[in-house]
PDB file of C-alpha atoms and ligand atoms in Angstrom:
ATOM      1  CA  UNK A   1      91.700  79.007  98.603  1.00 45.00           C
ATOM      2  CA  UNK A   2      88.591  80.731  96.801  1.00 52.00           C
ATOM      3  CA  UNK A   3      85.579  80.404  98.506  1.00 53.00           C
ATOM      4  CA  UNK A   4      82.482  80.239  95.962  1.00 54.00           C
ATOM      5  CA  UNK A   5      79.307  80.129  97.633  1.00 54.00           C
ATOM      6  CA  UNK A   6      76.637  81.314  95.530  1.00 58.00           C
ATOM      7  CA  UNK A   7      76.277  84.863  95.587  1.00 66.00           C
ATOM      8  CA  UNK A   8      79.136  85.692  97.702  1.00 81.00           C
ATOM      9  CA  UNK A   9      82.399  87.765  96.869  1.00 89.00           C
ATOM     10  CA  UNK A  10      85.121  85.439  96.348  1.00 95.00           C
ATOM     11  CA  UNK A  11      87.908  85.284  99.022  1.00 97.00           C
ATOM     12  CA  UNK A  12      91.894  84.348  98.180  1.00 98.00           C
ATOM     13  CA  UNK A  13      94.680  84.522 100.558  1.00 98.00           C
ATOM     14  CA  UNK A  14      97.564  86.962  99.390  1.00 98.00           C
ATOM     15  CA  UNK A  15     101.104  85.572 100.588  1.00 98.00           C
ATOM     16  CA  UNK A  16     102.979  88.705 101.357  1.00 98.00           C
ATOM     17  CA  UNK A  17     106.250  89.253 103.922  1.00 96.00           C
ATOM     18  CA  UNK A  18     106.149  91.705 106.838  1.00 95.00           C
ATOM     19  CA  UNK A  19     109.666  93.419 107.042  1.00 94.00           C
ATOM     20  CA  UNK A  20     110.175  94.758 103.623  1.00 96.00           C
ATOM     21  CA  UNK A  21     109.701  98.585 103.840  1.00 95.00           C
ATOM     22  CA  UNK A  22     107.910 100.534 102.845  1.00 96.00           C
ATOM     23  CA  UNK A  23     106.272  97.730 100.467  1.00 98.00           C
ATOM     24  CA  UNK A  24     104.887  95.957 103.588  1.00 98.00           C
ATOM     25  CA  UNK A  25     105.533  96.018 107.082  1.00 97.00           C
ATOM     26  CA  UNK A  26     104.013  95.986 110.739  1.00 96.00           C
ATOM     27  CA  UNK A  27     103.446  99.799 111.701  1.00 95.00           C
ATOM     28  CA  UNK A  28     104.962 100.312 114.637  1.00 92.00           C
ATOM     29  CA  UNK A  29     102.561 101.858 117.031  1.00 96.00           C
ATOM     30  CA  UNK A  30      99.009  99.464 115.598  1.00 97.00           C
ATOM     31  CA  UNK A  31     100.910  96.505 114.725  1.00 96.00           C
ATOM     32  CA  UNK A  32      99.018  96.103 111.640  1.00 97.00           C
ATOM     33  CA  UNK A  33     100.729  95.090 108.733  1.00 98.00           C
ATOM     34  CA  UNK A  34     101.290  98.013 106.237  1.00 98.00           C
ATOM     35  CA  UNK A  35     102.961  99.757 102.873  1.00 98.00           C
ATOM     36  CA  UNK A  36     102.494  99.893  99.287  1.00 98.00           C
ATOM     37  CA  UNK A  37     102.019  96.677  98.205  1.00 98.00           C
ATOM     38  CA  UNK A  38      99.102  96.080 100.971  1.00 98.00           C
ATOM     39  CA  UNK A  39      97.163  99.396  99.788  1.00 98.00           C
ATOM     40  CA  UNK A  40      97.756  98.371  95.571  1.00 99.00           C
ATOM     41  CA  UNK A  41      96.762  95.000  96.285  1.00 98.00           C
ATOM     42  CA  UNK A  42      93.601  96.134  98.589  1.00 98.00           C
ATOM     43  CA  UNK A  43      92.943  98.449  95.643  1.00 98.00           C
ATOM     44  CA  UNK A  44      93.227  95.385  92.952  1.00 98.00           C
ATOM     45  CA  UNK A  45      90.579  93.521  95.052  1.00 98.00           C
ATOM     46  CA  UNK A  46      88.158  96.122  95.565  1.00 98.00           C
ATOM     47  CA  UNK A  47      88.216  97.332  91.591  1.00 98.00           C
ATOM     48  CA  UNK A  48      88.219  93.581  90.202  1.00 98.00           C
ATOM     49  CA  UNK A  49      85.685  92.793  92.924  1.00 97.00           C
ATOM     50  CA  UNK A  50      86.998  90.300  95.573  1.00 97.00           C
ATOM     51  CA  UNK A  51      87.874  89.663  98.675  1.00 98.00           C
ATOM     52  CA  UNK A  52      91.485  89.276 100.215  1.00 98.00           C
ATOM     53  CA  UNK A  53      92.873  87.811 103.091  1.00 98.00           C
ATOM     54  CA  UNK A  54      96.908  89.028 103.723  1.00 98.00           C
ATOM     55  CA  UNK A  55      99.520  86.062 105.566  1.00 98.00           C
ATOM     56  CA  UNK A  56     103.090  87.275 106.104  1.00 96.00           C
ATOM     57  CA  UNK A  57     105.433  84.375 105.867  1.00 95.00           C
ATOM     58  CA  UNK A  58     108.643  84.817 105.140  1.00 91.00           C
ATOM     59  CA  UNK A  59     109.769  85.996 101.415  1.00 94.00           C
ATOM     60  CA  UNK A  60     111.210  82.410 100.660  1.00 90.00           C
ATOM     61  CA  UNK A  61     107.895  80.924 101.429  1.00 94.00           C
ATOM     62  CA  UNK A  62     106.379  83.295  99.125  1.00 96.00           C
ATOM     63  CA  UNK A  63     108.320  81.731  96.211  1.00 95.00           C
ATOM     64  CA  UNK A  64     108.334  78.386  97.271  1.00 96.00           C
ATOM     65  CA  UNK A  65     104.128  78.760  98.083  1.00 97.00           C
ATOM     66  CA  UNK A  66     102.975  80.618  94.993  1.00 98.00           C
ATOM     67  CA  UNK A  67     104.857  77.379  93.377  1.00 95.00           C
ATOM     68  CA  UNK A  68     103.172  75.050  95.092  1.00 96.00           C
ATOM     69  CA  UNK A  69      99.992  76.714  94.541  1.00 96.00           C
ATOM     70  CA  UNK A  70      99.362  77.182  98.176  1.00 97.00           C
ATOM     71  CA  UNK A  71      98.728  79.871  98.058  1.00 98.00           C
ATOM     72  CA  UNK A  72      96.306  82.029  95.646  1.00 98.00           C
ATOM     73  CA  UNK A  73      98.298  85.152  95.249  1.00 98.00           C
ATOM     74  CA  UNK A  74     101.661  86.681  96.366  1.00 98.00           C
ATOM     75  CA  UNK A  75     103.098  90.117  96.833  1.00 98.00           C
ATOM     76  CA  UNK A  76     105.965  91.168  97.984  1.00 98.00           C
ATOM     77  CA  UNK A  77     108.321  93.456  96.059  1.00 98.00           C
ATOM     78  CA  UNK A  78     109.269  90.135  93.893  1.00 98.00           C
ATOM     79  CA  UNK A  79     111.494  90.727  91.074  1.00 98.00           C
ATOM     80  CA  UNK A  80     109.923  89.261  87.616  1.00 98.00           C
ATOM     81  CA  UNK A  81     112.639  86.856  86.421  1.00 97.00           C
ATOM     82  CA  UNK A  82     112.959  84.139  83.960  1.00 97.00           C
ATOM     83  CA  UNK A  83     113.933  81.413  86.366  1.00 96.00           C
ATOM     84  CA  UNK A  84     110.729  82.288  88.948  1.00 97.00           C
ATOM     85  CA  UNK A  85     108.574  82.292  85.856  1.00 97.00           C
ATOM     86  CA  UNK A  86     109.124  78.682  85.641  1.00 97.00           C
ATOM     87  CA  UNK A  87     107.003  78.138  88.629  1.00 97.00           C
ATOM     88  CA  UNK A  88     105.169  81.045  89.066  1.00 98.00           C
ATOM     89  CA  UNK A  89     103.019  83.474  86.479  1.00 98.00           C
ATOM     90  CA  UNK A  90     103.266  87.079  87.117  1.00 98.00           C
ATOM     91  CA  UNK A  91     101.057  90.224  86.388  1.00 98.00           C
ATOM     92  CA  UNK A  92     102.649  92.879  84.534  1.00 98.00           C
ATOM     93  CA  UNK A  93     105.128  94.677  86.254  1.00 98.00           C
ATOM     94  CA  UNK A  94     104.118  97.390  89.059  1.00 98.00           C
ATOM     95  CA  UNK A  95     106.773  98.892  90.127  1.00 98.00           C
ATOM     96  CA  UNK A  96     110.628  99.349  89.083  1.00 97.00           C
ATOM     97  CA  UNK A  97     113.424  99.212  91.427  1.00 97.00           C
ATOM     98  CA  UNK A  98     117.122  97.577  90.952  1.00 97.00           C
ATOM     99  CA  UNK A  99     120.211  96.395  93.473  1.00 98.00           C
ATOM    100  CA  UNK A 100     122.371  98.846  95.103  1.00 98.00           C
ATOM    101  CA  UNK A 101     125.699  98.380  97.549  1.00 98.00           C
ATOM    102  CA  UNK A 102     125.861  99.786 100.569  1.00 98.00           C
ATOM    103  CA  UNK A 103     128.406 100.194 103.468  1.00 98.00           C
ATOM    104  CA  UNK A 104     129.264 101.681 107.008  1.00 97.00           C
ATOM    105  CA  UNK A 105     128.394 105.398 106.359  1.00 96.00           C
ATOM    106  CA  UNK A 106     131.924 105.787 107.631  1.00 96.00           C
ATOM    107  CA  UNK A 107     133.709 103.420 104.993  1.00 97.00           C
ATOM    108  CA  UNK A 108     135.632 104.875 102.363  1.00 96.00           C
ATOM    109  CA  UNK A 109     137.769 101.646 101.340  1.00 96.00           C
ATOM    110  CA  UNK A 110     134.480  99.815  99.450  1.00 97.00           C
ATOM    111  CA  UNK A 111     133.539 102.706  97.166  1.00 96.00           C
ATOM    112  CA  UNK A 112     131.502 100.757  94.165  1.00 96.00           C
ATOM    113  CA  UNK A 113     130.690  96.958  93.494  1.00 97.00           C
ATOM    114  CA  UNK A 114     134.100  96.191  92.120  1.00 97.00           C
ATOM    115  CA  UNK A 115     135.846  96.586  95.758  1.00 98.00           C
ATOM    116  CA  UNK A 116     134.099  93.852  97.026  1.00 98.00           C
ATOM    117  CA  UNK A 117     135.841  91.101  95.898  1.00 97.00           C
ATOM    118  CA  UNK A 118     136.712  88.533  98.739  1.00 97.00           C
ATOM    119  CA  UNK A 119     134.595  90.566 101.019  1.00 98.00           C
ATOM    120  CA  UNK A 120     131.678  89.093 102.827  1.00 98.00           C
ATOM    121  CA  UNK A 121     127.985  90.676 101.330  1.00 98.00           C
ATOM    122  CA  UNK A 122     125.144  90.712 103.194  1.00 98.00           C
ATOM    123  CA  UNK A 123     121.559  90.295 102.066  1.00 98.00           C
ATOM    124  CA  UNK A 124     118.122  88.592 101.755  1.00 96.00           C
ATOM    125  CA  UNK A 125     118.150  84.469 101.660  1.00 95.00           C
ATOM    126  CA  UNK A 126     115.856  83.604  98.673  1.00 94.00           C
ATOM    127  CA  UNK A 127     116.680  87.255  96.658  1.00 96.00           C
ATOM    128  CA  UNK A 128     117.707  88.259  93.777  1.00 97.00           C
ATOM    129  CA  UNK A 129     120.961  89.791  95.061  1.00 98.00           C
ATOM    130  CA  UNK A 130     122.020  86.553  97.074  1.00 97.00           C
ATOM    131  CA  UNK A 131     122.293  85.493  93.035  1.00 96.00           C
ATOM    132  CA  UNK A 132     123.589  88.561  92.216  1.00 98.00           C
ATOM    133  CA  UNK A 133     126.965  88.445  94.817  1.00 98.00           C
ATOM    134  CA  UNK A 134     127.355  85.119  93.834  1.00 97.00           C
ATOM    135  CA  UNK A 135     127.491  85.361  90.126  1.00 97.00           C
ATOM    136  CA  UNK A 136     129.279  89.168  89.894  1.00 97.00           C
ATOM    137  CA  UNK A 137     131.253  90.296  92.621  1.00 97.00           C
ATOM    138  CA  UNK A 138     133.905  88.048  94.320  1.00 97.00           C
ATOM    139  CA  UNK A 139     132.547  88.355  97.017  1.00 97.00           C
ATOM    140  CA  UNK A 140     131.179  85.895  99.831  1.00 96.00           C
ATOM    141  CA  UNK A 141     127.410  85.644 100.127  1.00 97.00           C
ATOM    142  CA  UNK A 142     125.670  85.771 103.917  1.00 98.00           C
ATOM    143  CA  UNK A 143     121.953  85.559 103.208  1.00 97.00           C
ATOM    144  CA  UNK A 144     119.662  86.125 106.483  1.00 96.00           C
ATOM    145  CA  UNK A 145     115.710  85.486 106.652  1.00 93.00           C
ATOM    146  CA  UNK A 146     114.930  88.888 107.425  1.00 92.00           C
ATOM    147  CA  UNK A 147     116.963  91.548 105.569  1.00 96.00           C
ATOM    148  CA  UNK A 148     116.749  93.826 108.934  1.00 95.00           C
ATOM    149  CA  UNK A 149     119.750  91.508 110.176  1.00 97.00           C
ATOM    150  CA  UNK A 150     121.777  92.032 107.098  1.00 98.00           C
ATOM    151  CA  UNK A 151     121.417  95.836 107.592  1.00 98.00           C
ATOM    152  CA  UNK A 152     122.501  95.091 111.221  1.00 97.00           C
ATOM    153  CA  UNK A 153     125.588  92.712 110.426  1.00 98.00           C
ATOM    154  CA  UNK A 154     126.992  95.765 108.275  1.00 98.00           C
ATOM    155  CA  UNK A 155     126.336  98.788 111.001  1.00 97.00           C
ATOM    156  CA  UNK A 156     127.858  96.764 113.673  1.00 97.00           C
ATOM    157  CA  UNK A 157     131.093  95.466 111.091  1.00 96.00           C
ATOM    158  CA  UNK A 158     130.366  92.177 110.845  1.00 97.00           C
ATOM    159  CA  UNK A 159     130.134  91.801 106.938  1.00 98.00           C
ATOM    160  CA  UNK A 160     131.637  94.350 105.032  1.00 98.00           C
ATOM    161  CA  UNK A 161     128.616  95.186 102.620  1.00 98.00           C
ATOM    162  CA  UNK A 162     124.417  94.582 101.743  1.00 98.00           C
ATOM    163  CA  UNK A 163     123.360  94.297  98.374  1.00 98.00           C
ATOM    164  CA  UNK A 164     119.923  94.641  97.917  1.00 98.00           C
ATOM    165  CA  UNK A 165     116.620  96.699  96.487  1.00 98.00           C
ATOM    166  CA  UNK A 166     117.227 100.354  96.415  1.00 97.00           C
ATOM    167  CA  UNK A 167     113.720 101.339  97.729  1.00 96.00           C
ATOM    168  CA  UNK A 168     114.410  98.712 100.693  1.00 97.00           C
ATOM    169  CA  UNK A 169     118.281 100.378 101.492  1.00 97.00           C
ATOM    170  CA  UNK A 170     117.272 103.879 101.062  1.00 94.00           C
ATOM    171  CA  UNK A 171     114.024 103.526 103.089  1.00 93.00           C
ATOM    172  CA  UNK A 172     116.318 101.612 105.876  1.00 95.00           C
ATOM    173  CA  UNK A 173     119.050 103.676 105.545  1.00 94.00           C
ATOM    174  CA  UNK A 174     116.536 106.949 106.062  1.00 91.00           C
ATOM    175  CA  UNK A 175     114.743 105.350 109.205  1.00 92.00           C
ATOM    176  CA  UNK A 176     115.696 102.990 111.534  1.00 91.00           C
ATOM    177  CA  UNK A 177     119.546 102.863 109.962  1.00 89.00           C
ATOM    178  CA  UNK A 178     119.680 106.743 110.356  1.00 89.00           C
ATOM    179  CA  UNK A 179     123.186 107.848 109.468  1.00 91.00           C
ATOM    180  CA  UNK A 180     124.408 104.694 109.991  1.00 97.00           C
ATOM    181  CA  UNK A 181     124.340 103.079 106.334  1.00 96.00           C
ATOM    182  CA  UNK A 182     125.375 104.634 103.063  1.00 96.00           C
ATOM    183  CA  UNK A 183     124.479 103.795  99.083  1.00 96.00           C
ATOM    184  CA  UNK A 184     127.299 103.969  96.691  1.00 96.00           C
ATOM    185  CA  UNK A 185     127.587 103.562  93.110  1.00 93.00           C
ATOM    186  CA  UNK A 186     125.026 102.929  90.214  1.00 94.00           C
ATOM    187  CA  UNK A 187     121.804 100.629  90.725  1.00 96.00           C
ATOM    188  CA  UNK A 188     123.763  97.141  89.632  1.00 97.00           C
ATOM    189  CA  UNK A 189     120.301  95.975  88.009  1.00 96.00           C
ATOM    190  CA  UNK A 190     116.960  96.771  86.750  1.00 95.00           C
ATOM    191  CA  UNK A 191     114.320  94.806  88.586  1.00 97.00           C
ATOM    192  CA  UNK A 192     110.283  94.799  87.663  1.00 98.00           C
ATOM    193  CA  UNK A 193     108.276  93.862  90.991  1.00 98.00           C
ATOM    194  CA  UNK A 194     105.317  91.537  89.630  1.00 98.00           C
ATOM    195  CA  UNK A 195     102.582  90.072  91.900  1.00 98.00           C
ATOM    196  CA  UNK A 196     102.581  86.137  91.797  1.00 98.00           C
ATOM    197  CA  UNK A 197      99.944  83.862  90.740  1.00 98.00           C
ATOM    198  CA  UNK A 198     100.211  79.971  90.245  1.00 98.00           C
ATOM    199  CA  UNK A 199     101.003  78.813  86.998  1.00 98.00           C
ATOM    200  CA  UNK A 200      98.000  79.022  85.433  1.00 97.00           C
ATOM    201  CA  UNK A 201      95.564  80.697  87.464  1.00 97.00           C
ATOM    202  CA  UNK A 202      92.847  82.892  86.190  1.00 96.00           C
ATOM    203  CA  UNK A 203      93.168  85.162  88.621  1.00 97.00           C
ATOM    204  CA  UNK A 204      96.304  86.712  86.885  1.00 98.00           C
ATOM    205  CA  UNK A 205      94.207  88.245  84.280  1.00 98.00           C
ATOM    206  CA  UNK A 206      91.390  89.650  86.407  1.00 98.00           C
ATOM    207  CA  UNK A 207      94.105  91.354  88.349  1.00 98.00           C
ATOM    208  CA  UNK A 208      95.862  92.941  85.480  1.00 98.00           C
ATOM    209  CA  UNK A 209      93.384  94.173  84.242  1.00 98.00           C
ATOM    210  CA  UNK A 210      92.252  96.011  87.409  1.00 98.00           C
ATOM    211  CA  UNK A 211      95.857  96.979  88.303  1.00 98.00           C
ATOM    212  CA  UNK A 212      95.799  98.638  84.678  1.00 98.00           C
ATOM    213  CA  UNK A 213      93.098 100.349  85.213  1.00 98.00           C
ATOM    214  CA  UNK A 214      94.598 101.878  88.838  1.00 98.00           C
ATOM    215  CA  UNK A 215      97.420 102.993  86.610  1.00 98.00           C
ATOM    216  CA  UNK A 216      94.772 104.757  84.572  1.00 98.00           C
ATOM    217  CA  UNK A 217      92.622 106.321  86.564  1.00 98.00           C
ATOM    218  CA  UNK A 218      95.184 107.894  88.928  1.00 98.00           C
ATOM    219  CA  UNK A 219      95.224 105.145  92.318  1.00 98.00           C
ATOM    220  CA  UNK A 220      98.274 103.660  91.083  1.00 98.00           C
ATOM    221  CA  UNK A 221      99.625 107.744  91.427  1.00 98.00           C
ATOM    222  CA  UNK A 222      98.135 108.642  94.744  1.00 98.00           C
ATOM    223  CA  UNK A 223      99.446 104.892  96.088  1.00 98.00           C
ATOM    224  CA  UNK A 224     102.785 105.740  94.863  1.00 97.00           C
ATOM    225  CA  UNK A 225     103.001 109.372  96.188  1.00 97.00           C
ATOM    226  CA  UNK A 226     102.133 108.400  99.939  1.00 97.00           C
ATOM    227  CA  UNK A 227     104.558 105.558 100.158  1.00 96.00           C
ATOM    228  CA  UNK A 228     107.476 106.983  98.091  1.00 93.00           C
ATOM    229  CA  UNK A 229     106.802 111.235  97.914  1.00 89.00           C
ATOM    230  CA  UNK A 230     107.296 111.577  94.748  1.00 63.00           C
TER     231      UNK A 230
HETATM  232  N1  LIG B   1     113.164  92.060  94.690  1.00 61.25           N
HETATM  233  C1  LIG B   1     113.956  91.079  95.359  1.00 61.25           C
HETATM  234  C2  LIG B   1     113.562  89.682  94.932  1.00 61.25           C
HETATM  235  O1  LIG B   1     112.598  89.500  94.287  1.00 61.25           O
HETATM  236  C3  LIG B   1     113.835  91.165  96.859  1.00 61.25           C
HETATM  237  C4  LIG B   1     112.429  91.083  97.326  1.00 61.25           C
HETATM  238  C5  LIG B   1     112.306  90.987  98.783  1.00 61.25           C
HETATM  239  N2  LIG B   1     110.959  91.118  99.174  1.00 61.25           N
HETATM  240  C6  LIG B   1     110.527  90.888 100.418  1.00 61.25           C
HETATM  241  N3  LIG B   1     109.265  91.021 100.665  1.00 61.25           N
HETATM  242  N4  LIG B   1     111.366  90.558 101.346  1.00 61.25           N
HETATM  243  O2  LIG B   1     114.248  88.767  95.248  1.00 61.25           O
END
């Protein structure tokens, strides 16, 4: 909630996850929580001229929260879509990713989204790609809180594939899932990541038009170059 004592910076609490690399996550030798969407959103606040207060919940919450108006803001690599945006309002979007399969590094019988049909598909409770198995592959569903234990239930043969965000898989599959998880086929979707606001709120304004001024004066560029190299 905003604090507005006379004179003082405002304060809102930003609902945000802490397993969802590299957008934000607990670094691993301070503990603090980390990633792109923790530096852009640090950077919204300090060019619009606020202060910020970051609560990792899990991503569910975030949906359900922003909703309720619980909390003031959310980010958390959440795909703009048309049924959120019946609850929630949403900035313009920052960043675009899509779904992608992925399987066993050693599995060459599921080689694109079509062989998954009757196969059990691992992901995210809450996501967009628990919709997305349901409604276009055949396939069986097994949503977990944290996506870490989809990853897991795939290396270790327990479902037979994870669909999710390709910046999530490929950051996995590069660290902790080293040689151990592979991507195949096309992205299956376009997704826009938007930062969440409460129907309504004036805040979503103030922060767009600091986040488009990031974009302009070359944050939004460094931001993106230290979390994703390119
Ligand atoms: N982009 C997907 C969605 O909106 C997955 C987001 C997951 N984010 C997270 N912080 N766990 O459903």
């Amino acid at each position: 909630e905003a604090t507005t004592d006379e004179g003082e910076r405002e304060s809102y609490v930003v609902a945000t996850d802490n397993a969802y690399v590299p957008f934000e996550f607990l670094d691993e030798e301070t503990g603090e929580l980390v990633g792109f969407d923790i530096d852009l959103m640090t950077a919204i606040a300090d060019e619009a001229g606020f202060d910020i207060e970051f609560e990792a919940m899990e991503f569910d919450g975030i949906v359900a929260g922003i909703g309720s108006g619980r909390f003031d803001i959310g980010i958390a690599g959440m795909t703009i879509t048309e049924e959120r945006k019946e609850n929630i309002d949403f900035s313009q979007p920052y960043y675009e990713a899509g779904l992608i399969v992925a399987v066993q590094a050693d599995n060459d019988e599921i080689n694109s989204v079509d062989d998954l049909d009757g196969k059990t598909v691992a992901t995210r409770t809450g996501s967009t790609s628990e919709t997305y198995i349901r409604e276009n592959t055949g396939g069986t569903p097994e949503a977990f809180p944290q996506i870490t234990e989809a990853y897991q239930n795939v290396i270790q043969g327990r479902a037979d594939a994870v669909i999710y965000d390709i910046p999530n898989v490929q950051y996995y599959a590069s660290t902790e899932g080293g040689g151990q998880l592979k991507t195949i086929g096309e992205p299956l979707t376009g997704e826009e990541y938007g930062i969440a606001f409460p129907k309504g709120s004036e805040l979503r304004d103030i922060a767009d038009e600091a986040l488009t001024t990031l974009m302009e004066d070359g944050t939004y560029a460094d931001l993106y170059e230290k979390w994703f190299g390119e």
